[in-house]
Every structure is written in C-alpha cells, then in structure tokens.
PDB file of C-alpha atoms and ligand atoms in Angstrom:
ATOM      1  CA  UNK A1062      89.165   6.032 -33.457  1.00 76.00           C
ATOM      2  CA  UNK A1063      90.196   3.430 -31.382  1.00 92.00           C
ATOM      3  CA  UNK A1064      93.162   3.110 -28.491  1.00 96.00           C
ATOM      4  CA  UNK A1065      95.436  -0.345 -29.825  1.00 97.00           C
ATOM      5  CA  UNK A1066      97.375  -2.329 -27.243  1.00 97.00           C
ATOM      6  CA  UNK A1067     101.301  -1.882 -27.432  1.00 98.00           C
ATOM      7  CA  UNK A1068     103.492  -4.930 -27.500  1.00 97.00           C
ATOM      8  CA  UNK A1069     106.376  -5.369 -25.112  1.00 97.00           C
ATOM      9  CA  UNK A1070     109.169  -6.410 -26.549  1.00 95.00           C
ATOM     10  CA  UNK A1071     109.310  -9.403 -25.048  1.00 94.00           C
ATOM     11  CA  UNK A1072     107.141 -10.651 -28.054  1.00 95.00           C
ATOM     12  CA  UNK A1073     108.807 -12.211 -30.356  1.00 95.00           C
ATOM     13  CA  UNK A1074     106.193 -10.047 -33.494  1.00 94.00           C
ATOM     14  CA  UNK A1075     108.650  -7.606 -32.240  1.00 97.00           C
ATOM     15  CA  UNK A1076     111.815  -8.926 -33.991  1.00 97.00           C
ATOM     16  CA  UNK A1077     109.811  -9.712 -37.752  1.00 98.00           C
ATOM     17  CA  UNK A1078     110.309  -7.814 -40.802  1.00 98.00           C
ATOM     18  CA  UNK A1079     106.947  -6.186 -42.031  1.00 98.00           C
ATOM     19  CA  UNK A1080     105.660  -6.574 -45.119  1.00 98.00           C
ATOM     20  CA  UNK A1081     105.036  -3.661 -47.305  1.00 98.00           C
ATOM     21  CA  UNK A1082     101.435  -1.660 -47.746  1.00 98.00           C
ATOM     22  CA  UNK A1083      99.859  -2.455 -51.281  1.00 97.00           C
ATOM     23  CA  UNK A1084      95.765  -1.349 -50.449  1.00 97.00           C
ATOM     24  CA  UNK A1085      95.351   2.580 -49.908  1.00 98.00           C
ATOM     25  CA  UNK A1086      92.368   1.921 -48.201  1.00 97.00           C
ATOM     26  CA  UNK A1087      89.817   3.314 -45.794  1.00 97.00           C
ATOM     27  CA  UNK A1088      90.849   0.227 -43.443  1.00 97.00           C
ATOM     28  CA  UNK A1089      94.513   1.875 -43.627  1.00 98.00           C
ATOM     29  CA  UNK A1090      93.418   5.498 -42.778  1.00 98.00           C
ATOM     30  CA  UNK A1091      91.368   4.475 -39.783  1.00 98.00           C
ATOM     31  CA  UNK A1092      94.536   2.105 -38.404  1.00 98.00           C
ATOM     32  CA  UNK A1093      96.589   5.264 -38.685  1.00 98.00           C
ATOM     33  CA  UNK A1094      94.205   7.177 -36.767  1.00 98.00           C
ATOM     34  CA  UNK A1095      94.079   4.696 -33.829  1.00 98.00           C
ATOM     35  CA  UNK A1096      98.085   4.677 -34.344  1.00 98.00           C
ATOM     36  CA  UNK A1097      98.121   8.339 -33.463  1.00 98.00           C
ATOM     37  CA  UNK A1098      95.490   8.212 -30.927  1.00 98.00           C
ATOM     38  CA  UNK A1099      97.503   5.522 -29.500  1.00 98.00           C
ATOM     39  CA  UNK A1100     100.645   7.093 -29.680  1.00 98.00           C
ATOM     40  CA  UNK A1101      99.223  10.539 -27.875  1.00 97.00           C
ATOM     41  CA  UNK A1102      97.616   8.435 -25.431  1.00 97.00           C
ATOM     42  CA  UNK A1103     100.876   6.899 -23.792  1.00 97.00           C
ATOM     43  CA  UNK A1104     102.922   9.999 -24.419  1.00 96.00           C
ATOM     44  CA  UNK A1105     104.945   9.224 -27.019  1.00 97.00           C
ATOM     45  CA  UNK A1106     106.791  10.765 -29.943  1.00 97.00           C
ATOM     46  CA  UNK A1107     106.097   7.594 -32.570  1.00 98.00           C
ATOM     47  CA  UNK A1108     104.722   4.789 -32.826  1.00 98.00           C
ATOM     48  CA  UNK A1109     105.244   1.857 -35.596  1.00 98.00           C
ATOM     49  CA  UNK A1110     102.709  -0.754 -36.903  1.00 98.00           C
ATOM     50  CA  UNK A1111     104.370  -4.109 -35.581  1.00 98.00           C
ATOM     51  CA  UNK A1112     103.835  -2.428 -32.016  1.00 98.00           C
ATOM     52  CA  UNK A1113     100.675  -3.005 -32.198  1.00 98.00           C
ATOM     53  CA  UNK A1114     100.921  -6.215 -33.621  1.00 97.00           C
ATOM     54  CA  UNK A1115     100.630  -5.549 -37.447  1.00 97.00           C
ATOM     55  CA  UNK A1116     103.462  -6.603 -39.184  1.00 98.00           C
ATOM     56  CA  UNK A1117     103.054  -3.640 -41.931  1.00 98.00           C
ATOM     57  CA  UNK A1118     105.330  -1.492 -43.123  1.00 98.00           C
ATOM     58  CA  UNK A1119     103.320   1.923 -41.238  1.00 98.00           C
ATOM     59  CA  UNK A1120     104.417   4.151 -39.135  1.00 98.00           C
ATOM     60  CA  UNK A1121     103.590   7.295 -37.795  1.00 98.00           C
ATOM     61  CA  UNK A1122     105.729  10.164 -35.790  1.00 98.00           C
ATOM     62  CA  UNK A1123     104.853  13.629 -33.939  1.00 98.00           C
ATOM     63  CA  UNK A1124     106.955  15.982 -31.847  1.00 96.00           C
ATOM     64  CA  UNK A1125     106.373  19.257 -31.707  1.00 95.00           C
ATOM     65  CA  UNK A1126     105.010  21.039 -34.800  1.00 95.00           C
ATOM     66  CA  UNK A1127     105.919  17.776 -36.752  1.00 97.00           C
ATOM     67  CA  UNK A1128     103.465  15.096 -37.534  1.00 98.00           C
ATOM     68  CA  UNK A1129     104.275  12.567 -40.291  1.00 98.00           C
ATOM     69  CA  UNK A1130     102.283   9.403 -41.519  1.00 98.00           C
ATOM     70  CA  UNK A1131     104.835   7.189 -43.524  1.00 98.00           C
ATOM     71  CA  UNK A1132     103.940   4.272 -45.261  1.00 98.00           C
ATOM     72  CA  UNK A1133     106.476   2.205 -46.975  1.00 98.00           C
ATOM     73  CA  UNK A1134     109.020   4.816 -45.688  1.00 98.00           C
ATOM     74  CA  UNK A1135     112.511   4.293 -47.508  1.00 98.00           C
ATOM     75  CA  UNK A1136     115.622   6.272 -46.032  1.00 98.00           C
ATOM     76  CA  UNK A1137     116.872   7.577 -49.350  1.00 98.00           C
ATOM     77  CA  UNK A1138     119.602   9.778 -48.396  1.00 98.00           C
ATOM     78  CA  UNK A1139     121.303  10.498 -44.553  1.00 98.00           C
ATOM     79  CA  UNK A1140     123.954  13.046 -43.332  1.00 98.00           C
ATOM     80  CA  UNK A1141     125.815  14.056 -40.397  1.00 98.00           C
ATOM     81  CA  UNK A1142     125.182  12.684 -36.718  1.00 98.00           C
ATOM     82  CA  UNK A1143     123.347  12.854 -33.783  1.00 98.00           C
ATOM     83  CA  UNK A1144     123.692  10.830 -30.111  1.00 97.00           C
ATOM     84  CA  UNK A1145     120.628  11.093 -27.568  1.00 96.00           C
ATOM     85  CA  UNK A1146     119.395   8.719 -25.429  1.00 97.00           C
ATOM     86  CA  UNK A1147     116.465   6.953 -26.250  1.00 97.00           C
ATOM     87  CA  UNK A1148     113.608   4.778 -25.453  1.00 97.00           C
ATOM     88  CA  UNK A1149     110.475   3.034 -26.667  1.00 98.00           C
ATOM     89  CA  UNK A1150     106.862   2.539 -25.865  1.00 98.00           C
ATOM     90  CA  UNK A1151     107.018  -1.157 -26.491  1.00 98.00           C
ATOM     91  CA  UNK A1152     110.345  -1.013 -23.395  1.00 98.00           C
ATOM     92  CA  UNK A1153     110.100  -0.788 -20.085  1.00 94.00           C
ATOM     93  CA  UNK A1154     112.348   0.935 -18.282  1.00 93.00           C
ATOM     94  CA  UNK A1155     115.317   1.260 -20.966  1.00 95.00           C
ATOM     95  CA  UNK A1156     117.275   4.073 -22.997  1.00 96.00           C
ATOM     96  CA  UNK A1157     120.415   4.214 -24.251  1.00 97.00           C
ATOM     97  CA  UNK A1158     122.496   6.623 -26.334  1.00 97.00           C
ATOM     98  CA  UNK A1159     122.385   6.168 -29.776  1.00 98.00           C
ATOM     99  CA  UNK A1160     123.633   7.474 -32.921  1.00 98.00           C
ATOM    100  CA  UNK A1161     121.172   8.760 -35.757  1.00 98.00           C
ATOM    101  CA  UNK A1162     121.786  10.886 -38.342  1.00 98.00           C
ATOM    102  CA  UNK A1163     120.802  14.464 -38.171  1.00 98.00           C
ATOM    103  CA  UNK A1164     119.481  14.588 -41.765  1.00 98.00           C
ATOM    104  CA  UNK A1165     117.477  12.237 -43.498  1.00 98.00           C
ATOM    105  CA  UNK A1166     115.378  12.134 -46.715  1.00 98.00           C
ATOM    106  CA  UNK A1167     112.602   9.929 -46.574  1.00 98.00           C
ATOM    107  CA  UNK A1168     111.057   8.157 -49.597  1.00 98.00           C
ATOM    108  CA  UNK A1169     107.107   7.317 -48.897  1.00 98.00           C
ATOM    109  CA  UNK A1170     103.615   6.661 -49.048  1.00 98.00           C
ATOM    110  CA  UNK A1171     100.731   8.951 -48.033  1.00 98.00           C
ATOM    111  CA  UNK A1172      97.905   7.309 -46.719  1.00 98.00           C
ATOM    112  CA  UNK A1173      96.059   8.602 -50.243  1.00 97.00           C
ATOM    113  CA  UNK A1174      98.928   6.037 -51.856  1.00 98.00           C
ATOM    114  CA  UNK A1175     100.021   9.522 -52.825  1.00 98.00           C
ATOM    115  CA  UNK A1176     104.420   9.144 -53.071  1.00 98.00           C
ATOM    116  CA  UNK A1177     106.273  12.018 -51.055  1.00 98.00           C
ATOM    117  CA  UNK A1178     109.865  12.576 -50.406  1.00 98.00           C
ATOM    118  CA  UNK A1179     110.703  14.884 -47.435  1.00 98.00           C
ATOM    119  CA  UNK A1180     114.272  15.902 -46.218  1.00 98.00           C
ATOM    120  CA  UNK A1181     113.747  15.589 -42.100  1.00 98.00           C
ATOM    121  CA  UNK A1182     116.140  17.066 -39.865  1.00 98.00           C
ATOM    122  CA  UNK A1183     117.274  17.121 -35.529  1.00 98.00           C
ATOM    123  CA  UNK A1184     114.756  15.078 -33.546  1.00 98.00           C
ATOM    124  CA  UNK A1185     112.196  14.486 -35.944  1.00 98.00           C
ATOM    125  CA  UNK A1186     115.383  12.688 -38.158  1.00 98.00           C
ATOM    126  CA  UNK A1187     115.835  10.335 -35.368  1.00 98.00           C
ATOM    127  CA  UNK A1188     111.996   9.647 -34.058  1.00 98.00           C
ATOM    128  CA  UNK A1189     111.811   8.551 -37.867  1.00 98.00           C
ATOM    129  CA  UNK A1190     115.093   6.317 -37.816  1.00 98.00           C
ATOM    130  CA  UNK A1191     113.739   4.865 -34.634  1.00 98.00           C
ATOM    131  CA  UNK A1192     109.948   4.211 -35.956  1.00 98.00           C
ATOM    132  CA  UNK A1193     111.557   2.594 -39.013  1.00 98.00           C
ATOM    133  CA  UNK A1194     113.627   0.042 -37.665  1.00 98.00           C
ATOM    134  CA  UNK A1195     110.783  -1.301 -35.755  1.00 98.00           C
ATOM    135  CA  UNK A1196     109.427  -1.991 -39.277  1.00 98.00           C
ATOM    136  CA  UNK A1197     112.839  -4.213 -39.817  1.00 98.00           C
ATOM    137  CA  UNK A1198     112.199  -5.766 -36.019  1.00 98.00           C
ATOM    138  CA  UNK A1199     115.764  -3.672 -35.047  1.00 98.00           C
ATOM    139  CA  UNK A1200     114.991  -1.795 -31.846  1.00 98.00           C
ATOM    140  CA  UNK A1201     117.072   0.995 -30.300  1.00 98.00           C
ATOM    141  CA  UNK A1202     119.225  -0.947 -28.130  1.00 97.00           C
ATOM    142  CA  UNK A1203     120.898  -3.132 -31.037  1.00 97.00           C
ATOM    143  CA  UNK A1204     122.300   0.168 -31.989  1.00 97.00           C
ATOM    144  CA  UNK A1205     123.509   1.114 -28.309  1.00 96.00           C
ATOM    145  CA  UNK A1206     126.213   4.040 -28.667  1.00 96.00           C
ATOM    146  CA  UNK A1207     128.953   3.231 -26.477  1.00 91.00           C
ATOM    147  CA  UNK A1208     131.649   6.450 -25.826  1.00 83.00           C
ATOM    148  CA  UNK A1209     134.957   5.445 -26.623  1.00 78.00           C
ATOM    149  CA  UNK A1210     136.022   6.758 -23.207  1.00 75.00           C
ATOM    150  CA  UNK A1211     133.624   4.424 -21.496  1.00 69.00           C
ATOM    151  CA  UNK A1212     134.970   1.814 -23.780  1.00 61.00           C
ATOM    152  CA  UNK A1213     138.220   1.634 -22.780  1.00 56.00           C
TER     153      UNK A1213
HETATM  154 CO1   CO B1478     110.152   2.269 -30.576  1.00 87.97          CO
END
C-alpha cells in the first residue's frame, strides 16, 4: 500500500465529472487500498478518487463500524433529512451545514465487479452523499444549508 497526495481544491481536477470503472482489476484493488490507507492517514471519514487526482468513478468511506468500497456508486433511492456541518480533506479550513438525507440506497460495484445494493442510514448516509459528489466535481459548500432564520 501506498499513501496518495490529496488535491486542494483549488485544482481545477476537482470540479470534473469522473468517468465510470469498466476493468475489475488488480490495479483497482491496490488503488483502493492506498485510498483507505490514505484516508486513515489524514483522519478522515472518506475519501473519493478525483482527490487524488483520478478522475474515476471510486470511492471509499469508513466511520465507525462502517467501511464501504463503492465503485460506480448510484443513489437509487433517498429519504428523510439530515443537517451537520461538514468538511473535506481536499479544504482547508471550511465546513458548513448541509442537508443530506438520512437514508439512502446505494446501487454499486464491488471491487470483485461484484453489483451490491445497500440501504445506508445517519452519518454513514451523508459521508456517502459527500464522497459521491466529488465523483460529479460538486463539493460540500455548493450545497451550503442556510437557516431560514439566518436568512432573513
Ligand atoms: Co470531500
């Protein structure tokens, strides 16, 4: 395994849409090993290909008891709502509130090629939101939740 270097996003890989996963190979499996090593490593809770500069669709996620490899993820189905604050490994110095749902089911790849879908709920719901709009170059602050009292 190997530690990969995290893009800020001030780089502009940041904002592209990633292309999907069509080899299940060993060349995958070890890139998703240094994804989690490099995810552990700077103490975060997920970490998505194009932050390390490969503009697949790849991402993985851990909190807790939950670990999940998705490749070609697909949010399928999404219920009820959730507003935290969050941030990101590839900003500095940022979070924001934003709203997530608090269940999701996720359509996706193994990295066998082996299809799952898996109903995800609470924190691990939004770490996966979050990881998968990095592989659509959206990150957290486009969706900023702003309180209506605030607003006015
Ligand atoms: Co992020």
């Amino acid at each position: 395994m190997a530690l990969r270097n995290i893009v800020l996003d001030t780089d502009p890989q940041l904002r592209k849409k990633s292309r999907e996963v069509v080899e299940f190979d060993a060349k995958l499996g070890k890139l998703l090993d240094d994804m989690r090593e490099t995810m552990i490593k700077a103490d975060g809770c997920g970490l998505a290909a194009p932050q390390i500069g490969i503009l697949r669709r790849i991402c993985v996620v851990e909190t807790g008891d939950f670990f999940l490899e998705m490749i070609n993820p697909k949010i399928i189905k999404a219920s009820g709502s959730q507003i935290s604050a969050e941030g990101c490994l590839s900003v500095k110095n940022r979070s924001c509130l934003v709203e997530r749902p608090k269940c999701i089911t996720v359509d996706y790849y193994d990295r066998h090629g082996k299809h799952h879908v898996k109903e995800v709920e609470n924190f691990p719901a939004k770490a996966c939101c979050h990881e998968i709009d990095h592989l659509d170059g959206i990150l957290f602050y486009d969706k900023e939740y702003i309180d209506d009292n605030k607003r006015r």
